[in-house]
Amino acid sequence: MTTHSLLLLPGDGIGPEVMAQVERVIAFFGKRGKASFKTETALVGGAAYDKHGVAVTDETVAKAQTVDAILFGSVGGPKWDKVAYEHRPEAGLLRLRKDLDLFANLRPAICYPALAEASSLKRELVEGLDILILRELTGGTYFGEPKEIVTLENGQRRGVDTTVYTTGEIERIARVAFDLARKRSGKVHSAEKRNVMVTGLLWNQVVTALHAKEGQGIKLEHILADACAMQLVRNPKQFDVIVCDNLFGDMLSDEAAMLTGSIGMLPSASLGAPDPKTGKRKALYEPVHGSAPDIAGQGSANPIAAIASYGMALRYSCDMPHEADMIDKAIAGTLARGFRTSDIMQPNMRKVGTADMGTAILEELATVAK
Ligand code: IPM
Ligand code: MG
């Protein structure tokens, strides 16, 4: 029997609360006996800073390099507002992404039928929505140098962030977009700002050239990133796969998340390149939502995004697509039965906390498994 090694990094805020529910779901699949899971837990973010003075330790990064998948919770919170910039909680996540070269960030935005009313858009605009934002995750404005605040001779201070992309970085993410689109409707929108940014111009040229070379069967459309943001709320179902750089992807994925009713619903996968020998990709799975310090510790957070992230790990790292489908079905079924955490609460539904939502999903899983 295959054993999959998982590194759990619950992090800060609601991270540990939602991860506790993920552990119950891991135990469920462990007991079913198709594969076993070996889990280890480590600190990240503010929790790591409090104990070790850094947002992630070298040992944890080394461990992360060796496991089949990392399950990440969330990091950050007001408690660490005054911490030096290089040690802020988010730095732990960014280092993991960069050191493991997790360049491809898959952020599906799926509107469960039961939640169409919870969206801030009209039901007909979002019902059945199933789009995938593919965000480049290791380049662009997040990591470009120089990145600094300098004091000028006239006493003013100047902050600089730098957006940098090479052809290789653009090609590899565009290739992932085409591969993913082939398993979906075959349509890719590439979003950039070629009208203002030279990185956008290069992005457009490289994606176009790769499409001519490797994009057989793919319908490629270029869209300016600002227009993409607008079209996402005007007519989101026109999209299937949207590929974009790191910064635009950060924003467009939050926007897309909200279309589905709650950012508490959405999972994500961050993947590296396949290993030339084994074909395996390094991978980190995390909910798109943040640490939600305002509700942390109350047991009210929505664990669905974290559980769905484990589902993505089953699909992309454990070769267990059937089990991944089971999780998706169990989530949809639980919502259809009326269970709601407060972020997605609607009239006449059953309001539950984090643990009860976990229990409801496990019950549903048991039914789906029959
Ligand atoms: C995300 C988050 C992160 C990002 C933060 C926590 C650094 O917003 O994953 O979208 O900006 O990438
Ligand atoms: Mg974000």
Short mmCIF file of C-alpha atoms and ligand atoms in Angstrom, two decimals:
data_model
loop_
_atom_site.label_atom_id
_atom_site.label_comp_id
_atom_site.label_asym_id
_atom_site.label_seq_id
_atom_site.Cartn_x
_atom_site.Cartn_y
_atom_site.Cartn_z
CA MET A 1 0.00 0.00 0.00
CA THR A 2 1.25 3.49 -0.85
CA THR A 3 2.03 5.83 2.00
CA HIS A 4 1.73 9.54 1.31
CA SER A 5 3.74 11.90 3.49
CA LEU A 6 1.99 15.13 4.42
CA LEU A 7 3.47 18.11 6.21
CA LEU A 8 0.78 20.07 8.04
CA LEU A 9 1.48 23.76 8.59
CA PRO A 10 -1.61 25.11 10.38
CA GLY A 11 -0.10 28.59 10.97
CA ASP A 12 -2.01 31.40 12.64
CA GLY A 13 -5.54 32.64 13.30
CA ILE A 14 -8.20 30.23 12.08
CA GLY A 15 -5.50 28.06 10.43
CA PRO A 16 -5.22 25.56 13.32
CA GLU A 17 -9.02 25.37 13.71
CA VAL A 18 -9.67 24.49 10.07
CA MET A 19 -6.64 22.16 9.95
CA ALA A 20 -8.09 20.15 12.86
CA GLN A 21 -11.06 19.33 10.59
CA VAL A 22 -8.72 18.41 7.72
CA GLU A 23 -7.01 15.93 10.04
CA ARG A 24 -10.33 14.20 10.65
CA VAL A 25 -10.84 13.86 6.89
CA ILE A 26 -7.28 12.51 6.45
CA ALA A 27 -8.04 9.93 9.17
CA PHE A 28 -11.23 8.95 7.31
CA PHE A 29 -9.30 8.17 4.12
CA GLY A 30 -6.51 6.49 6.08
CA LYS A 31 -9.06 4.08 7.58
CA ARG A 32 -10.53 3.23 4.19
CA GLY A 33 -7.24 1.54 3.47
CA LYS A 34 -6.62 2.46 -0.16
CA ALA A 35 -3.54 4.42 0.86
CA SER A 36 -2.09 5.51 4.16
CA PHE A 37 -1.05 8.99 5.22
CA LYS A 38 1.91 9.87 7.37
CA THR A 39 1.47 13.35 8.79
CA GLU A 40 3.86 15.66 10.57
CA THR A 41 3.04 19.10 11.90
CA ALA A 42 5.28 22.17 12.10
CA LEU A 43 4.99 25.88 12.84
CA VAL A 44 4.79 28.61 10.24
CA GLY A 45 4.02 32.33 10.21
CA GLY A 46 3.54 34.24 13.45
CA ALA A 47 3.45 30.98 15.41
CA ALA A 48 6.94 30.11 14.11
CA TYR A 49 8.15 33.64 14.78
CA ASP A 50 7.01 33.51 18.40
CA LYS A 51 8.90 30.28 19.00
CA HIS A 52 11.94 30.61 16.69
CA GLY A 53 12.18 34.29 15.70
CA VAL A 54 11.63 33.48 12.00
CA ALA A 55 8.44 32.91 9.99
CA VAL A 56 9.64 29.47 8.91
CA THR A 57 12.74 27.57 10.04
CA ASP A 58 15.35 26.01 7.74
CA GLU A 59 14.39 22.58 9.16
CA THR A 60 10.77 23.07 8.19
CA VAL A 61 11.74 24.18 4.68
CA ALA A 62 14.02 21.12 4.39
CA LYS A 63 11.18 18.86 5.53
CA ALA A 64 8.83 20.56 3.06
CA GLN A 65 11.25 19.69 0.25
CA THR A 66 10.90 15.96 0.95
CA VAL A 67 7.18 15.35 1.56
CA ASP A 68 4.57 14.40 -1.03
CA ALA A 69 2.41 17.40 -0.12
CA ILE A 70 2.24 20.32 2.27
CA LEU A 71 -1.11 21.28 3.73
CA PHE A 72 -1.01 24.91 4.74
CA GLY A 73 -3.51 26.76 6.95
CA SER A 74 -3.09 30.53 7.04
CA VAL A 75 -0.65 33.08 8.40
CA GLY A 76 -0.65 36.58 9.85
CA GLY A 77 -2.57 38.77 12.26
CA PRO A 78 -2.40 42.10 14.11
CA LYS A 79 -0.25 40.52 16.83
CA TRP A 80 2.72 40.63 14.44
CA ASP A 81 2.10 44.06 12.91
CA LYS A 82 5.28 45.46 14.43
CA VAL A 83 7.57 42.56 13.52
CA ALA A 84 10.46 43.46 11.16
CA TYR A 85 9.37 43.20 7.50
CA GLU A 86 11.61 40.21 6.71
CA HIS A 87 10.18 38.27 9.63
CA ARG A 88 6.49 39.08 9.11
CA PRO A 89 4.30 35.92 9.08
CA GLU A 90 3.68 36.11 5.31
CA ALA A 91 7.43 35.78 4.71
CA GLY A 92 7.19 32.12 5.77
CA LEU A 93 4.69 31.34 3.04
CA LEU A 94 6.60 33.33 0.42
CA ARG A 95 9.83 31.52 1.27
CA LEU A 96 8.16 28.13 0.90
CA ARG A 97 6.75 29.12 -2.49
CA LYS A 98 10.11 30.43 -3.67
CA ASP A 99 12.44 27.77 -2.23
CA LEU A 100 10.28 24.93 -3.52
CA ASP A 101 9.79 26.75 -6.85
CA LEU A 102 6.01 26.35 -6.67
CA PHE A 103 5.39 28.47 -9.74
CA ALA A 104 1.93 27.27 -10.73
CA ASN A 105 -0.90 28.32 -8.45
CA LEU A 106 -4.28 26.80 -9.31
CA ARG A 107 -7.23 28.65 -7.82
CA PRO A 108 -10.54 27.14 -8.88
CA ALA A 109 -13.65 29.23 -8.27
CA ILE A 110 -16.65 26.95 -8.22
CA CYS A 111 -20.11 28.05 -7.25
CA TYR A 112 -21.90 25.22 -5.46
CA PRO A 113 -25.58 25.24 -6.53
CA ALA A 114 -26.68 25.50 -2.89
CA LEU A 115 -24.68 28.69 -2.48
CA ALA A 116 -25.73 30.65 -5.55
CA GLU A 117 -27.83 32.93 -3.30
CA ALA A 118 -24.85 33.70 -1.05
CA SER A 119 -22.98 35.41 -3.87
CA SER A 120 -23.12 39.16 -4.08
CA LEU A 121 -23.99 38.72 -7.78
CA LYS A 122 -27.35 37.59 -9.13
CA ARG A 123 -27.98 33.86 -9.11
CA GLU A 124 -28.12 33.54 -12.91
CA LEU A 125 -24.66 35.11 -13.24
CA VAL A 126 -22.93 32.67 -10.89
CA GLU A 127 -25.00 29.47 -10.85
CA GLY A 128 -22.83 26.66 -12.22
CA LEU A 129 -19.74 28.87 -12.32
CA ASP A 130 -16.56 26.79 -12.65
CA ILE A 131 -13.48 28.79 -13.55
CA LEU A 132 -9.81 28.35 -12.80
CA ILE A 133 -7.44 31.20 -12.09
CA LEU A 134 -3.89 30.11 -12.81
CA ARG A 135 -1.53 32.47 -11.03
CA GLU A 136 2.23 32.61 -11.62
CA LEU A 137 3.54 32.35 -8.08
CA THR A 138 7.31 32.73 -7.90
CA GLY A 139 8.08 35.80 -10.01
CA GLY A 140 6.83 39.28 -10.81
CA THR A 141 6.34 42.06 -8.30
CA TYR A 142 6.44 39.72 -5.32
CA PHE A 143 10.08 38.76 -5.76
CA GLY A 144 11.60 41.31 -8.20
CA GLU A 145 14.71 43.25 -7.14
CA PRO A 146 15.30 45.98 -6.18
CA LYS A 147 12.64 45.89 -3.48
CA GLU A 148 13.52 48.59 -1.02
CA ILE A 149 12.73 51.80 0.78
CA VAL A 150 15.59 54.31 0.45
CA THR A 151 16.01 57.81 1.87
CA LEU A 152 16.70 60.45 -0.77
CA GLU A 153 19.01 63.44 -0.40
CA ASN A 154 16.04 65.75 -0.01
CA GLY A 155 14.91 63.71 2.99
CA GLN A 156 11.99 62.03 1.24
CA ARG A 157 11.76 58.28 1.28
CA ARG A 158 11.21 56.25 -1.89
CA GLY A 159 9.69 52.77 -2.00
CA VAL A 160 10.49 50.53 -4.96
CA ASP A 161 8.97 47.22 -6.03
CA THR A 162 10.13 45.70 -9.28
CA THR A 163 8.17 43.54 -11.71
CA VAL A 164 10.40 41.07 -13.53
CA TYR A 165 9.61 38.17 -15.85
CA THR A 166 11.77 36.06 -18.14
CA THR A 167 10.54 34.15 -21.19
CA GLY A 168 11.15 30.85 -19.37
CA GLU A 169 8.97 31.87 -16.44
CA ILE A 170 6.13 32.94 -18.73
CA GLU A 171 6.41 29.87 -20.95
CA ARG A 172 6.20 27.36 -18.12
CA ILE A 173 3.05 28.90 -16.63
CA ALA A 174 1.41 29.27 -20.06
CA ARG A 175 2.16 25.60 -20.73
CA VAL A 176 0.37 24.64 -17.52
CA ALA A 177 -2.58 26.80 -18.62
CA PHE A 178 -2.84 24.99 -21.95
CA ASP A 179 -2.50 21.57 -20.28
CA LEU A 180 -5.22 22.36 -17.76
CA ALA A 181 -7.50 23.85 -20.42
CA ARG A 182 -7.22 20.66 -22.48
CA LYS A 183 -8.92 18.79 -19.64
CA ARG A 184 -11.60 21.48 -19.42
CA SER A 185 -13.31 23.51 -22.16
CA GLY A 186 -10.11 24.33 -24.05
CA LYS A 187 -10.39 28.08 -23.52
CA VAL A 188 -7.64 30.24 -22.00
CA HIS A 189 -7.69 33.95 -21.24
CA SER A 190 -4.27 35.47 -20.69
CA ALA A 191 -4.51 38.65 -18.60
CA GLU A 192 -1.79 41.31 -18.47
CA LYS A 193 -1.26 45.07 -18.82
CA ARG A 194 0.64 45.23 -22.11
CA ASN A 195 -0.65 48.77 -22.58
CA VAL A 196 1.35 50.02 -19.58
CA MET A 197 3.93 47.43 -18.51
CA VAL A 198 6.74 45.95 -20.59
CA THR A 199 6.46 42.75 -18.58
CA GLY A 200 2.86 42.68 -19.86
CA LEU A 201 4.08 43.13 -23.41
CA LEU A 202 6.59 40.31 -23.06
CA TRP A 203 3.95 38.14 -21.36
CA ASN A 204 1.60 38.68 -24.30
CA GLN A 205 4.30 37.88 -26.88
CA VAL A 206 5.55 34.75 -25.13
CA VAL A 207 2.04 33.35 -24.53
CA THR A 208 1.14 34.02 -28.17
CA ALA A 209 4.30 32.31 -29.43
CA LEU A 210 3.85 29.27 -27.18
CA HIS A 211 0.24 29.01 -28.25
CA ALA A 212 1.32 28.89 -31.92
CA LYS A 213 3.83 26.15 -31.07
CA GLU A 214 2.08 24.03 -28.43
CA GLY A 215 -1.47 25.29 -28.20
CA GLN A 216 -3.22 22.90 -30.59
CA GLY A 217 -6.92 22.77 -29.77
CA ILE A 218 -6.73 25.70 -27.35
CA LYS A 219 -8.68 28.89 -27.93
CA LEU A 220 -6.50 31.68 -26.57
CA GLU A 221 -7.78 35.19 -25.85
CA HIS A 222 -5.73 38.08 -24.50
CA ILE A 223 -7.41 40.45 -22.09
CA LEU A 224 -6.13 43.46 -20.18
CA ALA A 225 -6.04 42.64 -16.48
CA ASP A 226 -8.25 45.57 -15.51
CA ALA A 227 -10.84 44.60 -18.12
CA CYS A 228 -10.62 41.04 -16.81
CA ALA A 229 -11.46 42.28 -13.31
CA MET A 230 -14.49 44.08 -14.75
CA GLN A 231 -15.65 41.14 -16.88
CA LEU A 232 -15.36 38.81 -13.89
CA VAL A 233 -18.22 40.63 -12.18
CA ARG A 234 -20.11 41.44 -15.39
CA ASN A 235 -20.22 37.99 -16.94
CA PRO A 236 -17.98 35.51 -15.09
CA LYS A 237 -19.17 32.42 -16.96
CA GLN A 238 -17.48 33.60 -20.19
CA PHE A 239 -14.19 32.45 -18.61
CA ASP A 240 -12.71 29.01 -18.12
CA VAL A 241 -8.96 29.23 -17.44
CA ILE A 242 -7.45 32.66 -16.72
CA VAL A 243 -3.64 32.77 -16.62
CA CYS A 244 -1.87 35.81 -15.20
CA ASP A 245 1.13 37.05 -13.28
CA ASN A 246 1.67 36.89 -9.54
CA LEU A 247 0.20 40.26 -8.53
CA PHE A 248 -2.79 40.27 -10.89
CA GLY A 249 -3.46 36.67 -9.86
CA ASP A 250 -3.53 37.65 -6.21
CA MET A 251 -6.27 40.19 -6.90
CA LEU A 252 -8.28 38.38 -9.57
CA SER A 253 -8.42 35.24 -7.43
CA ASP A 254 -9.86 37.12 -4.45
CA GLU A 255 -12.42 38.66 -6.76
CA ALA A 256 -13.29 35.31 -8.33
CA ALA A 257 -13.52 33.75 -4.87
CA MET A 258 -16.17 36.21 -3.80
CA LEU A 259 -18.32 35.33 -6.81
CA THR A 260 -18.82 31.92 -5.27
CA GLY A 261 -20.42 33.26 -2.11
CA SER A 262 -17.52 33.17 0.29
CA ILE A 263 -13.78 33.22 0.19
CA GLY A 264 -14.06 30.57 2.92
CA MET A 265 -15.01 28.07 0.20
CA LEU A 266 -12.02 28.03 -2.08
CA PRO A 267 -9.01 25.73 -2.12
CA SER A 268 -5.77 26.20 -4.01
CA ALA A 269 -2.80 24.16 -5.17
CA SER A 270 0.71 25.47 -5.72
CA LEU A 271 2.75 23.12 -7.88
CA GLY A 272 6.36 22.91 -8.99
CA ALA A 273 7.73 21.43 -12.20
CA PRO A 274 7.55 17.63 -12.54
CA ASP A 275 10.73 15.92 -11.34
CA PRO A 276 12.57 14.66 -14.46
CA LYS A 277 13.09 11.22 -12.88
CA THR A 278 9.92 10.53 -10.91
CA GLY A 279 7.46 12.90 -12.60
CA LYS A 280 6.38 14.07 -9.14
CA ARG A 281 5.74 17.73 -8.46
CA LYS A 282 6.46 19.50 -5.20
CA ALA A 283 3.15 20.79 -3.94
CA LEU A 284 1.56 22.99 -1.32
CA TYR A 285 -2.20 23.16 -0.79
CA GLU A 286 -3.91 25.99 1.01
CA PRO A 287 -7.26 27.67 1.41
CA VAL A 288 -7.44 31.01 -0.44
CA HIS A 289 -8.78 32.71 2.69
CA GLY A 290 -6.49 34.33 5.24
CA SER A 291 -6.07 33.89 8.99
CA ALA A 292 -9.26 35.88 9.83
CA PRO A 293 -7.97 37.14 13.20
CA ASP A 294 -11.38 38.71 13.94
CA ILE A 295 -13.00 35.29 14.33
CA ALA A 296 -9.97 33.20 15.35
CA GLY A 297 -10.44 31.03 18.42
CA GLN A 298 -14.23 31.17 18.25
CA GLY A 299 -14.75 27.86 16.51
CA SER A 300 -16.86 29.55 13.85
CA ALA A 301 -14.51 29.50 10.82
CA ASN A 302 -15.53 27.70 7.65
CA PRO A 303 -13.32 24.59 7.19
CA ILE A 304 -14.55 23.87 3.63
CA ALA A 305 -11.68 25.58 1.78
CA ALA A 306 -9.08 23.72 3.85
CA ILE A 307 -10.85 20.37 3.38
CA ALA A 308 -11.22 21.03 -0.36
CA SER A 309 -7.48 21.83 -0.44
CA TYR A 310 -6.77 18.35 0.92
CA GLY A 311 -9.05 17.12 -1.88
CA MET A 312 -6.78 18.86 -4.37
CA ALA A 313 -3.78 17.16 -2.73
CA LEU A 314 -5.46 13.79 -3.27
CA ARG A 315 -5.99 14.70 -6.93
CA TYR A 316 -2.64 16.23 -7.82
CA SER A 317 -0.15 14.65 -5.39
CA CYS A 318 -1.62 11.31 -4.33
CA ASP A 319 -3.15 10.09 -7.58
CA MET A 320 -6.49 9.56 -5.83
CA PRO A 321 -8.93 11.38 -8.13
CA HIS A 322 -11.86 9.22 -7.05
CA GLU A 323 -11.33 10.19 -3.40
CA ALA A 324 -10.93 13.83 -4.43
CA ASP A 325 -14.30 13.62 -6.18
CA MET A 326 -15.75 12.11 -3.01
CA ILE A 327 -14.67 15.16 -1.03
CA ASP A 328 -16.21 17.53 -3.58
CA LYS A 329 -19.45 15.53 -3.51
CA ALA A 330 -19.49 15.46 0.29
CA ILE A 331 -19.07 19.24 0.46
CA ALA A 332 -21.83 19.81 -2.08
CA GLY A 333 -24.07 17.34 -0.21
CA THR A 334 -23.42 18.97 3.15
CA LEU A 335 -24.35 22.37 1.74
CA ALA A 336 -27.44 20.91 0.08
CA ARG A 337 -28.48 19.53 3.51
CA GLY A 338 -28.50 23.12 4.77
CA PHE A 339 -25.37 23.23 6.94
CA ARG A 340 -23.81 26.70 6.93
CA THR A 341 -21.00 28.37 8.82
CA SER A 342 -21.66 32.02 9.62
CA ASP A 343 -19.77 33.35 6.56
CA ILE A 344 -22.26 31.64 4.21
CA MET A 345 -25.33 31.69 6.46
CA GLN A 346 -28.65 32.22 4.70
CA PRO A 347 -32.29 32.36 5.89
CA ASN A 348 -33.73 29.01 7.06
CA MET A 349 -30.37 27.26 6.98
CA ARG A 350 -28.66 25.47 9.84
CA LYS A 351 -25.87 27.53 11.36
CA VAL A 352 -22.97 25.45 12.62
CA GLY A 353 -19.44 26.03 13.86
CA THR A 354 -16.15 24.70 12.49
CA ALA A 355 -16.22 21.28 14.20
CA ASP A 356 -19.89 20.60 13.43
CA MET A 357 -19.30 21.45 9.78
CA GLY A 358 -16.41 18.95 9.87
CA THR A 359 -18.70 16.33 11.39
CA ALA A 360 -21.39 16.98 8.76
CA ILE A 361 -18.87 16.57 5.94
CA LEU A 362 -17.59 13.32 7.49
CA GLU A 363 -21.16 11.98 7.73
CA GLU A 364 -21.70 12.89 4.10
CA LEU A 365 -18.40 11.24 3.15
CA ALA A 366 -19.54 8.04 4.82
CA THR A 367 -22.70 8.15 2.69
CA VAL A 368 -20.81 8.96 -0.51
CA ALA A 369 -18.44 6.06 0.23
CA LYS A 370 -21.27 3.49 0.21
C1 IPM B 1 -2.56 34.80 -1.16
C2 IPM B 1 -2.24 35.72 -0.03
C3 IPM B 1 -0.73 35.89 0.05
C4 IPM B 1 -0.29 36.57 -1.23
C5 IPM B 1 -0.23 36.63 1.30
C6 IPM B 1 -0.69 35.97 2.57
C7 IPM B 1 1.26 36.78 1.29
O1 IPM B 1 -2.91 36.93 -0.18
O2 IPM B 1 -2.08 33.65 -1.14
O3 IPM B 1 -3.29 35.20 -2.06
O4 IPM B 1 -0.33 37.81 -1.33
O5 IPM B 1 0.11 35.85 -2.14
MG MG B 2 -4.24 36.96 -1.83
#
